[in-house]
DNA sequence: GTATGGATGTTCT
DNA sequence: GAACATCCATACT
């Protein structure tokens, strides 16, 4: 599909790595597309992700299936959306086979299409503050519980895309660090980011 | 740019 | 009742 100056193709389930860490790396450079009834298409390039793997105390599925985390157990490519600290919605992509609770948190996007609408939803005009941080990007794209559990390879409201003209992001451009804001398993190197991007959420020290 | 503290309300114990 | 995958305003370098 054509979105602004960009030519976007939807990623199929076959194209998505099933492995959690592989998916977290793969998603760097790909595109989150949100289709809203009134605002139309909004899109942003993924510049930062975090992996939440099996056996990881920081993963919401660590203690088994609950009403909140059930979407983490869907087959890879589904949305897991939950609210953190009462106000901030978090968008994750489920990973692994059905029945395995793990996923990838989308932490930051670079604005591509629909910045006017994003600015309205966020209450700020500054491009750098529209999508930098998981709660901010969810607010800008109007992502909430209503989208929890949807199939990102099928649903028209929210999906993952790739720019038709671009090759996959080279591994050399992807940095690795510890994850942000955790109290459990905080040491694991499971945060991935596009080196040199101005749209990352972490402190400078973690973005080198 | 970094550091700190308060607001927030859902989730699970 | 405690924990929490955050954000914002404020103060400071």
mmCIF file of C-alpha atoms (C1' of nucleotides) in Angstrom, chain A residues 66 68 85-86 128 145 204, chain B residues 1-2 8-12:
data_model
loop_
_atom_site.group_PDB
_atom_site.id
_atom_site.type_symbol
_atom_site.label_atom_id
_atom_site.label_comp_id
_atom_site.label_asym_id
_atom_site.label_seq_id
_atom_site.Cartn_x
_atom_site.Cartn_y
_atom_site.Cartn_z
ATOM 1 C CA UNK A 66 -3.341 -15.048 33.626
ATOM 2 C CA UNK A 68 -3.898 -10.119 31.454
ATOM 3 C CA UNK A 85 1.542 2.289 35.903
ATOM 4 C CA UNK A 86 -2.104 2.971 35.344
ATOM 5 C CA UNK A 128 11.092 13.780 18.770
ATOM 6 C CA UNK A 145 -6.877 -2.793 25.317
ATOM 7 C CA UNK A 204 22.543 8.298 25.934
ATOM 8 C "C1'" DG B 1 21.961 16.489 28.300
ATOM 9 C "C1'" DT B 2 21.049 13.801 33.470
ATOM 10 C "C1'" DT B 8 -1.441 6.930 38.272
ATOM 11 C "C1'" DG B 9 -4.756 2.557 38.534
ATOM 12 C "C1'" DT B 10 -4.513 -2.254 37.081
ATOM 13 C "C1'" DT B 11 -3.007 -6.698 38.401
ATOM 14 C "C1'" DC B 12 -2.087 -10.280 41.346
#
